Coordinates of C-alpha atoms and ligand atoms in Angstrom, one line a residue:
M1 CA 80.9 231.8 25.7
D2 CA 82.8 232.9 27.6
N3 CA 85.7 233.6 25.0
V4 CA 85.6 229.4 25.7
V5 CA 87.2 228.6 22.0
Y6 CA 85.6 224.8 21.1
K7 CA 86.8 222.9 18.4
E8 CA 85.0 222.4 15.8
V9 CA 83.5 218.4 15.4
D10 CA 85.7 216.6 13.4
A11 CA 85.6 213.2 11.5
G12 CA 87.3 211.5 14.5
I13 CA 84.4 212.7 17.2
V14 CA 81.9 211.4 14.6
E15 CA 83.7 208.3 14.0
A16 CA 83.9 208.1 18.1
L17 CA 80.3 209.2 19.2
R18 CA 79.1 206.2 16.3
Q19 CA 80.6 204.0 18.2
I20 CA 79.3 204.6 22.0
V21 CA 75.8 205.4 20.0
G22 CA 75.4 203.2 16.9
E23 CA 75.0 204.3 13.0
N24 CA 71.7 205.3 13.4
N25 CA 71.5 207.2 16.6
V26 CA 74.1 209.9 14.7
L27 CA 72.8 212.0 12.7
L28 CA 75.1 214.6 10.3
S29 CA 72.8 215.5 7.6
A30 CA 71.3 219.5 7.3
E31 CA 67.9 217.8 7.0
D32 CA 68.2 215.0 9.5
M33 CA 69.3 217.6 12.2
E34 CA 67.0 220.7 11.3
P35 CA 64.4 220.0 14.2
Y36 CA 67.1 220.4 16.7
T37 CA 68.4 223.6 15.8
H38 CA 65.4 225.4 17.7
D39 CA 62.8 225.1 20.1
E40 CA 59.4 227.0 20.4
V41 CA 61.4 230.0 20.6
V42 CA 60.2 231.9 17.2
G43 CA 63.4 233.3 15.4
L44 CA 65.9 231.9 17.5
R45 CA 68.0 228.8 15.6
A46 CA 71.4 227.5 16.1
N47 CA 72.9 225.0 13.9
P48 CA 74.4 221.8 16.0
E49 CA 77.4 220.1 14.0
V50 CA 76.0 216.1 15.2
V51 CA 73.2 215.7 16.6
V52 CA 73.7 212.2 19.1
R53 CA 70.4 210.4 20.4
A54 CA 71.4 208.4 23.0
T55 CA 69.8 205.5 24.6
Q56 CA 71.9 204.5 28.2
T57 CA 73.5 206.2 31.2
E58 CA 76.5 205.0 30.2
Q59 CA 76.9 206.3 26.2
I60 CA 76.1 210.1 27.9
A61 CA 78.6 209.2 30.4
E62 CA 81.3 208.1 27.3
I63 CA 79.5 210.8 25.4
F64 CA 81.1 213.3 28.2
K65 CA 84.5 211.9 28.9
L66 CA 85.1 212.2 24.4
A67 CA 83.7 216.5 24.7
Q68 CA 85.7 217.1 27.6
R69 CA 88.6 215.5 25.8
E70 CA 88.1 217.3 22.4
R71 CA 86.5 220.4 24.4
V72 CA 83.5 220.1 21.7
P73 CA 79.9 222.0 23.7
V74 CA 76.9 219.4 24.5
T75 CA 73.6 220.9 24.5
P76 CA 70.8 218.1 25.8
R77 CA 67.9 218.0 24.8
G78 CA 64.3 216.9 25.9
A79 CA 61.8 217.6 23.0
G80 CA 62.2 221.0 21.9
W81 CA 59.0 222.6 23.5
G82 CA 61.2 224.6 25.4
L83 CA 60.1 228.8 25.6
S84 CA 63.6 230.4 26.1
G85 CA 65.8 228.7 23.8
G86 CA 67.6 226.8 26.7
A87 CA 68.0 223.5 24.0
V88 CA 69.1 225.6 21.2
P89 CA 73.0 224.8 20.2
M90 CA 73.9 228.2 20.7
C91 CA 78.1 227.2 20.3
G92 CA 77.2 224.2 17.6
G93 CA 78.9 221.0 19.0
I94 CA 76.9 217.9 19.8
V95 CA 73.1 218.0 20.2
L96 CA 72.7 215.3 23.1
S97 CA 68.9 213.8 22.7
V98 CA 67.2 211.6 25.7
E99 CA 64.1 211.4 23.1
K100 CA 65.0 207.8 23.0
M101 CA 65.2 207.4 27.0
N102 CA 61.8 206.9 26.9
R103 CA 60.6 204.5 29.6
I104 CA 58.7 204.4 32.1
L105 CA 60.4 202.1 34.6
E106 CA 58.0 201.4 37.5
I107 CA 55.1 202.7 39.6
D108 CA 55.3 201.6 43.0
K109 CA 52.0 201.6 44.5
E110 CA 53.3 200.8 47.9
N111 CA 55.5 203.9 48.2
L112 CA 53.9 206.3 46.2
M113 CA 56.5 206.2 43.7
V114 CA 57.3 206.5 39.5
T115 CA 60.2 205.8 38.8
V116 CA 61.2 207.0 34.4
E117 CA 63.4 207.8 31.6
P118 CA 64.4 211.5 30.9
G119 CA 62.8 211.2 27.5
V120 CA 59.1 210.2 28.9
I121 CA 56.5 212.6 27.3
T122 CA 54.7 213.7 30.4
G123 CA 51.6 213.2 29.5
N124 CA 52.2 209.3 29.8
I125 CA 53.5 209.5 32.8
H126 CA 49.8 211.8 34.2
R127 CA 47.8 208.5 32.0
A128 CA 50.3 205.6 33.5
V129 CA 49.3 206.7 37.1
E130 CA 45.9 207.9 36.6
E131 CA 45.5 203.8 35.7
E132 CA 46.3 202.9 39.1
G133 CA 44.3 205.7 40.9
L134 CA 47.6 207.8 41.2
F135 CA 48.1 211.7 40.3
Y136 CA 51.6 213.5 39.6
P137 CA 49.9 217.3 39.6
P138 CA 52.3 219.4 37.5
D139 CA 50.4 219.7 33.9
P140 CA 52.8 222.3 31.8
A141 CA 50.0 223.5 28.8
S142 CA 52.9 221.5 26.6
L143 CA 52.3 218.1 28.4
D144 CA 51.8 215.8 25.7
S145 CA 54.8 217.2 23.7
C146 CA 57.0 217.7 26.2
T147 CA 59.8 215.1 28.4
I148 CA 59.7 214.9 32.1
G149 CA 63.5 215.4 31.8
G150 CA 62.4 218.7 30.2
N151 CA 60.4 219.7 33.4
I152 CA 63.3 218.8 35.7
A153 CA 65.6 221.3 33.8
E154 CA 63.7 224.2 33.2
G155 CA 61.3 223.6 37.1
A156 CA 58.5 223.4 34.9
G157 CA 55.1 225.1 36.4
G158 CA 51.2 224.6 34.8
P159 CA 47.9 225.5 36.3
R160 CA 47.5 223.2 38.7
A161 CA 50.5 225.3 40.8
V162 CA 48.3 227.0 42.7
K163 CA 47.5 224.4 44.9
Y164 CA 49.5 221.5 44.1
G165 CA 52.9 223.2 43.5
V166 CA 55.1 222.5 40.1
T167 CA 58.2 219.6 39.4
K168 CA 60.6 220.3 41.7
H169 CA 57.9 219.7 44.6
Y170 CA 57.6 216.4 43.8
V171 CA 61.4 214.9 42.7
C172 CA 62.5 212.8 45.2
G173 CA 65.7 211.1 42.9
L174 CA 67.7 211.9 40.4
E175 CA 70.4 209.7 38.5
A176 CA 72.0 212.6 36.2
V177 CA 75.3 212.2 33.9
L178 CA 78.3 214.8 35.1
P179 CA 80.3 216.7 32.7
S180 CA 82.8 215.3 33.7
G181 CA 81.5 211.6 32.6
E182 CA 80.9 210.7 36.4
V183 CA 77.2 209.4 36.7
I184 CA 75.7 210.5 40.3
T185 CA 72.4 209.0 42.2
C186 CA 71.1 211.1 44.4
G187 CA 68.4 211.0 46.6
G188 CA 65.6 207.5 45.9
K189 CA 62.2 206.4 46.7
L190 CA 61.7 209.0 50.2
V191 CA 60.0 211.3 51.6
K192 CA 62.3 213.3 53.8
N193 CA 66.1 213.4 53.4
V194 CA 68.9 215.9 54.6
T195 CA 71.7 214.2 54.1
G196 CA 73.5 216.5 52.6
Y197 CA 73.4 219.1 50.3
D198 CA 70.3 219.0 48.6
L199 CA 71.9 218.3 44.7
I200 CA 68.5 216.8 44.1
Q201 CA 66.9 220.8 44.0
L202 CA 70.0 222.1 42.7
L203 CA 69.9 220.8 39.0
T204 CA 65.8 220.8 39.1
G205 CA 65.7 224.4 37.0
S206 CA 69.4 224.1 36.4
E207 CA 68.6 224.4 32.1
G208 CA 71.3 221.6 31.2
T209 CA 74.2 223.8 32.2
L210 CA 75.0 221.3 35.4
A211 CA 74.0 217.9 34.5
V212 CA 72.5 215.4 32.3
V213 CA 69.7 213.9 33.9
T214 CA 69.1 210.6 32.9
K215 CA 66.8 208.5 35.6
I216 CA 64.0 210.4 37.8
I217 CA 62.0 209.2 40.9
L218 CA 58.8 211.1 41.0
R219 CA 56.7 211.4 44.0
L220 CA 52.6 210.9 43.8
I221 CA 49.4 211.4 45.5
P222 CA 46.3 209.6 45.3
L223 CA 44.1 210.6 42.4
P224 CA 41.6 213.1 43.3
K225 CA 37.5 211.7 43.2
V226 CA 35.9 214.7 42.1
Q227 CA 36.6 217.7 39.9
I228 CA 34.6 221.0 38.9
D229 CA 35.7 223.1 36.4
L230 CA 33.9 227.1 35.9
L231 CA 34.5 229.0 33.0
V232 CA 34.0 232.9 34.5
P233 CA 33.7 235.7 32.2
Y234 CA 33.7 239.2 33.7
D235 CA 33.0 243.0 31.9
D236 CA 35.8 244.6 34.0
F237 CA 39.3 242.6 34.9
H238 CA 39.8 244.2 38.2
A239 CA 37.0 243.0 39.4
A240 CA 38.3 239.0 38.2
A241 CA 41.2 239.9 40.4
R242 CA 39.8 240.9 42.8
T243 CA 37.0 237.7 43.2
V244 CA 41.3 235.5 42.7
S245 CA 42.1 237.3 46.6
A246 CA 38.2 236.9 47.9
F247 CA 38.7 233.0 47.4
I248 CA 41.9 233.0 49.4
A249 CA 40.4 235.5 51.9
E250 CA 37.4 232.5 52.2
R251 CA 40.5 230.1 52.4
I252 CA 39.5 228.0 49.8
L253 CA 42.4 227.1 47.2
P254 CA 41.3 226.1 43.7
T255 CA 43.3 223.6 42.1
T256 CA 43.9 226.4 38.8
I257 CA 42.6 229.4 38.7
E258 CA 43.9 230.7 35.2
F259 CA 42.7 233.8 33.0
M260 CA 42.7 234.9 29.9
E261 CA 42.3 239.2 28.1
R262 CA 39.8 239.7 25.4
D263 CA 42.1 239.7 23.4
S264 CA 43.5 236.2 23.6
I265 CA 40.1 234.5 23.6
L266 CA 39.0 236.1 20.1
A267 CA 42.4 235.1 18.6
V268 CA 41.3 231.4 19.6
E269 CA 38.1 232.2 18.0
R270 CA 39.8 233.1 14.7
L271 CA 41.9 230.3 14.2
L272 CA 39.2 227.9 15.5
Q273 CA 37.0 229.3 13.2
K274 CA 34.4 229.5 16.2
E275 CA 32.9 231.1 19.0
V276 CA 34.2 231.0 22.0
P277 CA 31.1 231.4 24.7
F278 CA 30.9 235.0 26.3
H279 CA 33.6 236.2 23.8
D280 CA 33.3 239.9 24.6
A281 CA 34.1 239.9 27.9
E282 CA 37.0 241.9 28.9
A283 CA 38.9 239.3 31.1
H284 CA 37.3 235.0 32.0
L285 CA 38.5 232.7 34.7
L286 CA 39.0 228.9 34.4
I287 CA 38.8 227.8 38.2
Q288 CA 39.4 224.3 38.8
L289 CA 38.8 223.0 42.1
D290 CA 38.9 219.1 43.4
G291 CA 39.2 216.7 45.9
N292 CA 37.9 213.6 47.4
R293 CA 34.3 214.0 48.6
P294 CA 31.9 215.1 46.5
E295 CA 30.0 217.3 49.1
A296 CA 33.0 218.9 50.3
V297 CA 33.7 220.2 46.4
D298 CA 30.5 221.4 45.6
A299 CA 30.5 223.4 49.0
D300 CA 33.6 224.7 47.7
F301 CA 32.2 224.9 43.9
E302 CA 28.9 227.1 46.0
V303 CA 31.7 229.6 47.6
V304 CA 33.4 230.0 44.4
G305 CA 30.7 230.7 41.9
E306 CA 28.7 233.2 44.7
L307 CA 32.2 235.2 45.1
C308 CA 32.0 235.4 41.2
L309 CA 29.0 237.0 40.9
R310 CA 29.2 239.1 43.7
H311 CA 32.2 240.0 42.6
G312 CA 30.7 241.2 38.8
A313 CA 31.1 237.9 37.2
R314 CA 28.9 237.9 33.9
D315 CA 27.6 234.0 34.4
V316 CA 29.6 231.0 35.7
L317 CA 29.6 228.3 33.4
V318 CA 29.8 224.7 34.9
A319 CA 31.7 221.7 34.0
R320 CA 31.3 217.8 35.6
D321 CA 32.1 215.8 33.1
R322 CA 35.1 215.3 30.4
P323 CA 33.8 216.4 27.0
T324 CA 32.6 219.6 28.9
R325 CA 35.6 220.1 30.5
D326 CA 37.4 220.0 27.3
R327 CA 35.0 222.7 25.9
L328 CA 35.6 224.7 28.1
W329 CA 39.9 224.1 28.4
E330 CA 39.6 224.3 24.6
A331 CA 40.5 228.4 24.9
R332 CA 43.2 228.6 27.1
R333 CA 44.9 225.5 25.1
K334 CA 45.1 227.0 22.2
I335 CA 46.2 231.0 23.2
I336 CA 49.8 230.2 22.5
E337 CA 49.4 228.1 18.9
S338 CA 46.4 231.3 18.0
L339 CA 48.6 234.1 18.9
K340 CA 51.5 232.4 16.6
H341 CA 48.1 232.0 13.7
E342 CA 47.8 236.0 14.6
S343 CA 51.2 237.2 14.3
P344 CA 53.7 234.7 13.5
I345 CA 56.7 237.0 14.4
N346 CA 55.8 236.8 18.4
H347 CA 57.3 237.6 21.5
M348 CA 56.2 235.9 25.1
E349 CA 57.5 236.9 28.0
D350 CA 56.6 234.9 31.6
V351 CA 57.1 236.8 34.7
V352 CA 55.6 236.6 37.8
V353 CA 55.1 238.6 40.5
P354 CA 53.4 238.1 44.1
R355 CA 49.4 237.2 43.3
S356 CA 48.2 240.3 44.2
Q357 CA 50.3 242.5 41.9
I358 CA 49.2 240.5 39.1
P359 CA 46.1 244.0 38.9
A360 CA 49.2 246.3 38.8
L361 CA 51.5 244.2 36.5
L362 CA 48.5 243.8 34.0
K363 CA 47.7 247.7 34.1
G364 CA 51.3 248.7 33.6
I365 CA 51.4 246.4 30.8
K366 CA 49.0 248.5 29.1
D367 CA 50.8 251.3 30.0
V368 CA 53.9 250.1 28.0
A369 CA 51.8 248.6 25.0
E370 CA 50.6 252.5 24.8
K371 CA 54.3 254.0 25.0
Y372 CA 55.5 251.8 22.3
K373 CA 52.4 251.3 20.0
V374 CA 52.3 247.5 19.9
R375 CA 49.9 245.3 20.3
I376 CA 50.0 243.4 23.9
I377 CA 48.0 240.2 24.7
N378 CA 48.2 238.3 28.4
F379 CA 47.3 235.0 29.5
G380 CA 48.3 232.6 32.4
H381 CA 48.3 231.5 35.9
A382 CA 46.2 233.9 37.6
G383 CA 46.4 232.2 41.2
D384 CA 50.3 231.9 41.4
G385 CA 51.0 235.2 39.7
N386 CA 53.1 234.4 36.7
V387 CA 52.1 236.2 33.5
H388 CA 52.6 235.0 30.2
V389 CA 52.9 238.5 28.3
N390 CA 53.0 238.3 24.2
V391 CA 53.7 241.0 22.0
L392 CA 52.9 240.6 18.6
K393 CA 54.6 242.1 15.5
D394 CA 51.3 242.6 13.2
D395 CA 52.3 244.7 10.5
L396 CA 55.0 246.3 12.4
P397 CA 58.2 247.0 9.8
M398 CA 61.0 244.7 11.0
E399 CA 63.4 247.3 11.7
R400 CA 61.1 248.7 14.2
W401 CA 60.0 245.3 15.6
E402 CA 64.0 244.5 16.0
A403 CA 64.2 248.2 17.8
I404 CA 60.9 247.7 20.3
V405 CA 61.4 244.2 21.4
P406 CA 64.5 244.6 23.6
A407 CA 63.5 248.4 25.0
V408 CA 59.8 246.2 25.8
T409 CA 60.6 243.7 27.3
E410 CA 63.4 245.5 29.8
D411 CA 60.2 247.7 30.3
I412 CA 58.3 244.8 31.3
Y413 CA 60.7 243.7 33.3
R414 CA 61.2 246.8 35.6
L415 CA 57.7 247.1 36.1
T416 CA 57.5 243.2 37.0
I417 CA 60.6 244.0 39.6
S418 CA 59.2 246.9 41.5
L419 CA 56.3 245.0 41.8
G420 CA 57.9 242.4 43.9
G421 CA 58.1 239.8 40.8
M422 CA 60.9 237.6 38.9
I423 CA 61.7 237.5 35.3
T424 CA 60.9 234.1 34.5
G425 CA 58.0 232.2 36.8
E426 CA 58.5 229.0 34.4
H427 CA 59.9 228.6 31.3
G428 CA 63.6 229.6 32.5
V429 CA 66.7 231.9 31.5
G430 CA 67.7 230.1 28.9
A431 CA 69.3 231.9 25.7
T432 CA 66.4 234.6 25.8
R433 CA 66.5 236.3 28.7
R434 CA 70.4 235.9 30.0
R435 CA 71.3 239.6 28.9
Y436 CA 68.8 241.2 31.7
L437 CA 69.7 238.8 34.5
P438 CA 71.5 241.5 36.1
L439 CA 68.2 243.6 36.2
A440 CA 67.0 240.7 38.5
L441 CA 69.4 239.5 40.2
D442 CA 72.2 240.9 42.4
Q443 CA 75.9 240.5 41.0
A444 CA 76.5 238.4 44.4
Q445 CA 74.2 236.1 43.3
I446 CA 75.1 235.8 39.7
E447 CA 79.2 235.6 41.0
M448 CA 77.6 232.5 43.0
M449 CA 75.9 230.7 40.6
R450 CA 78.7 230.8 37.9
R451 CA 80.8 229.6 40.4
I452 CA 78.8 226.6 41.2
R453 CA 78.6 226.1 37.4
A454 CA 82.6 226.5 37.7
V455 CA 82.4 222.9 40.0
F456 CA 80.3 221.1 37.5
D457 CA 81.8 222.2 33.8
P458 CA 85.0 224.0 34.8
N459 CA 85.3 223.3 30.7
Q460 CA 81.9 225.0 30.0
I461 CA 81.2 222.1 27.8
L462 CA 77.7 221.6 28.9
N463 CA 74.6 224.0 27.3
P464 CA 77.0 227.4 26.9
G465 CA 75.5 230.2 26.4
K466 CA 72.5 230.3 28.3
I467 CA 71.6 231.4 31.9
F468 CA 74.7 234.1 32.4
P469 CA 74.5 236.9 30.2
Ligands
FAD501 C1 52.5 225.5 24.0 C2 53.7 225.5 25.1 C3 52.6 225.6 26.4 C4 53.5 225.8 27.5 N1 53.2 225.3 28.7 C5 54.2 225.4 29.7 C6 53.5 225.4 31.0 O1 52.3 225.9 31.4 N2 54.5 225.7 31.8 C7 55.7 225.3 31.6 O2 56.3 224.9 32.6 N3 56.4 225.3 30.4 C8 55.1 225.5 29.6 N4 56.1 225.8 27.9 C9 58.0 225.7 28.3 C10 58.1 224.1 28.0 O3 57.1 223.2 27.5 C11 58.6 223.5 29.5 O4 59.9 224.4 29.3 C12 59.2 222.3 29.0 O5 59.9 222.1 30.1 C13 60.1 222.0 27.6 O6 60.9 220.2 28.0 P1 61.4 219.6 26.9 O7 61.0 218.2 26.7 O8 60.6 220.2 25.4 O9 63.0 219.8 26.7 P2 63.4 221.0 26.0 O10 63.4 222.1 25.3 O11 63.7 220.0 25.4 O12 65.1 221.3 26.8 C14 64.3 222.6 27.8 C15 65.7 222.7 28.6 O13 65.8 221.4 29.6 C16 67.0 220.6 29.2 N5 67.3 219.5 29.3 C17 66.4 218.7 28.6 N6 66.5 217.6 28.6 C18 67.1 217.3 30.0 C19 68.3 216.0 30.6 N7 67.4 215.0 30.3 N8 68.6 216.4 31.2 C20 69.6 218.2 31.6 N9 69.1 218.5 31.1 C21 67.4 218.9 29.7 C22 67.8 221.1 27.6 O14 69.1 221.5 27.7 C23 66.5 222.7 27.4 O15 68.0 223.7 28.5 C24 55.1 225.7 27.3 C25 56.1 225.5 25.4 C26 54.7 225.6 25.2 C27 55.3 225.7 23.4

């Protein structure tokens, strides 16, 4: 993007790609390529010139050598469920999909490690290891659609981050293809490893701008035996937020503490055409506790339930079995879909603040909504300070909408940063947030990151148009 001139994909390049991956894995028609023009960001699209579905590491290495020779951009892609435009080919060229590299290669019960290809759907890893009594905790809400490669690239999080951390805390080994076509293998089935710079952590969260990940070794832990879920309605959001601080002060660390504002619950009701319990409450907390000993989890449950009621909860609904749990979680899982149903044109942010600043953040966001006369609905991860802020177009005229979105976004970012936060907690900078990077990071950091990128990819053929302003 930085004034780089790329070559168009011509017949010779297409033929070379066919030689590498086979005829069936090269897509050229507009219809076949349409799914690869976008991710889940509303309204962001760009056309690839060709889509290639790789099945082996060696093919990806050959594709990079070709792309380097010809100066054609390459955009890696998992399932296209990203929320920052990371997989959208902003400069055209080749979309390199790893969707067919979708094998779980080994579950190693002795070392508590699973080895997978990047195109495996994350939920399939969960199910496979849970059958063996093991646990891979990171659980993006999109887990039945997104790939583990996309999770590594985005540094994905999820509700269980409160207790168990995010994707980067579980990656022990990576095989990756550099833009030069070289294949590197970092780490292994190693719980400890400080041999040289930590390239695993550098690649994790690099948003597909440094290398394409082709094999992943993830750390597992034993599957907790007991789980209790609570849905807790409040009439006052601040009371809900104070409860979260009270858990931590009591040294209880729930697995998840999610929150949903009333407007998000009402949107889910309209989508599902059915009533959510206590739908008139100003806010709901959704809390999960887990552990191995039923007595210990029950003891935490008693304290948590009591703290909720003491801080003004209207009730505490409990689920101890799967069907009841699924009912409690249904509303949370349907929020993004419901907001799209409410207003097909909308804008989603992913800001993160220190947990204790959530009330100040939500109050400030209400002020922003008031200032621009726009509807904003929030939900997210109260336990880790990550709030998904949804600005809805509703029936605003398009001209007004296009004028206010950047202003609303900037106000929200400035507010977040003033509270000690950052502009994205788990969705990444990608194409949609790159112009705002200088609000969050100083020039010296951005320059350092640019130089790191240039070491990996001096010709900027890998995923141009992402992260950097
Ligand atoms: C309804 C919904 C709920 C969501 N919930 C969450 C959530 O709870 N937590 C969360 O963190 N995110 C969430 N997301 C965002 C999204 O699912 C994650 O960012 C996910 O990691 C994207 O994976 P993907 O396979 O779809 O990646 P894609 O969208 O295909 O790609 C994402 C980025 O990864 C790069 N990439 C993909 N594969 C590779 C590879 N093998 N090597 C190198 N780079 C690669 C791409 O170039 C791109 O930059 C949600 C999205 C939706 C739509």
